[in-house]
Amino acid sequence: MKPTFSISLQTIEAFFEDGEVVNVETLRLKKLIPRRVPGGIKILADGTLTKKVSIEVHHFSKTAEEKLNDLGISFKKV
């Protein structure tokens, strides 16, 4: 199994603004992930998220999915 790179909700809160899309491209532009991530990106539920962003990555922890649903944040697996 290829290793994933994890990003917490706290990191998204710190580096993204309302209305932004969180995806591989924007995470790279903000230098939050390495150039190559063979196993994809995984969102973890650590921290809080108050910004209304849209998240499009490969994996989500179950707790992160629950938290994002409760917050009404748009997310999808790509």
Short mmCIF file of C-alpha atoms in Angstrom, two decimals, residues 2-67:
data_model
loop_
_atom_site.label_atom_id
_atom_site.label_comp_id
_atom_site.label_asym_id
_atom_site.label_seq_id
_atom_site.Cartn_x
_atom_site.Cartn_y
_atom_site.Cartn_z
CA LYS A 2 1.36 3.41 -0.96
CA PRO A 3 1.78 5.94 1.86
CA THR A 4 -0.72 8.79 2.06
CA PHE A 5 0.04 12.34 3.15
CA SER A 6 -2.24 13.59 5.93
CA ILE A 7 -3.63 17.10 6.31
CA SER A 8 -5.65 18.14 9.37
CA LEU A 9 -8.70 20.38 9.45
CA GLN A 10 -6.59 22.70 11.62
CA THR A 11 -4.09 23.10 8.75
CA ILE A 12 -6.89 23.87 6.29
CA GLU A 13 -8.24 26.46 8.73
CA ALA A 14 -4.83 28.14 8.99
CA PHE A 15 -3.94 28.27 5.29
CA PHE A 16 -7.23 28.61 3.37
CA GLU A 17 -9.91 31.30 3.12
CA ASP A 18 -13.68 31.12 2.65
CA GLY A 19 -14.62 29.98 -0.83
CA GLU A 20 -11.28 28.35 -1.68
CA VAL A 21 -10.98 24.81 -3.01
CA VAL A 22 -8.69 22.45 -1.12
CA ASN A 23 -7.18 19.97 -3.59
CA VAL A 24 -3.79 18.59 -4.60
CA GLU A 25 -3.02 21.65 -6.73
CA THR A 26 -3.86 24.25 -4.06
CA LEU A 27 -2.11 22.25 -1.33
CA ARG A 28 1.04 22.17 -3.50
CA LEU A 29 0.81 25.90 -4.29
CA LYS A 30 0.71 26.61 -0.54
CA LYS A 31 3.65 24.20 -0.06
CA LEU A 32 1.68 22.04 2.37
CA ILE A 33 2.39 18.74 0.59
CA PRO A 34 5.41 17.30 -1.21
CA ARG A 35 5.57 17.23 -4.98
CA ARG A 36 4.82 13.52 -5.20
CA VAL A 37 2.23 11.82 -3.04
CA PRO A 38 1.80 8.30 -4.46
CA GLY A 39 -0.90 7.24 -1.98
CA GLY A 40 -2.86 10.48 -2.20
CA ILE A 41 -3.99 13.00 0.39
CA LYS A 42 -5.99 12.10 3.50
CA ILE A 43 -7.95 14.63 5.55
CA LEU A 44 -7.89 14.06 9.32
CA ALA A 45 -10.39 15.48 11.82
CA ASP A 46 -7.80 17.15 14.09
CA GLY A 47 -8.68 20.74 14.95
CA THR A 48 -11.64 22.88 13.98
CA LEU A 49 -12.74 24.31 10.66
CA THR A 50 -14.80 27.50 10.48
CA LYS A 51 -14.05 28.46 6.89
CA LYS A 52 -16.47 27.48 4.13
CA VAL A 53 -14.10 25.69 1.77
CA SER A 54 -14.65 22.88 -0.72
CA ILE A 55 -12.40 19.84 -0.24
CA GLU A 56 -11.52 17.47 -3.11
CA VAL A 57 -8.91 14.89 -2.13
CA HIS A 58 -8.35 11.13 -2.22
CA HIS A 59 -9.19 10.01 1.33
CA PHE A 60 -10.98 11.21 4.47
CA SER A 61 -10.92 9.71 7.94
CA LYS A 62 -14.36 8.60 9.10
CA THR A 63 -14.31 11.24 11.84
CA ALA A 64 -13.33 13.95 9.34
CA GLU A 65 -16.25 12.97 7.09
CA GLU A 66 -18.64 13.18 10.06
CA LYS A 67 -17.24 16.54 11.13
#
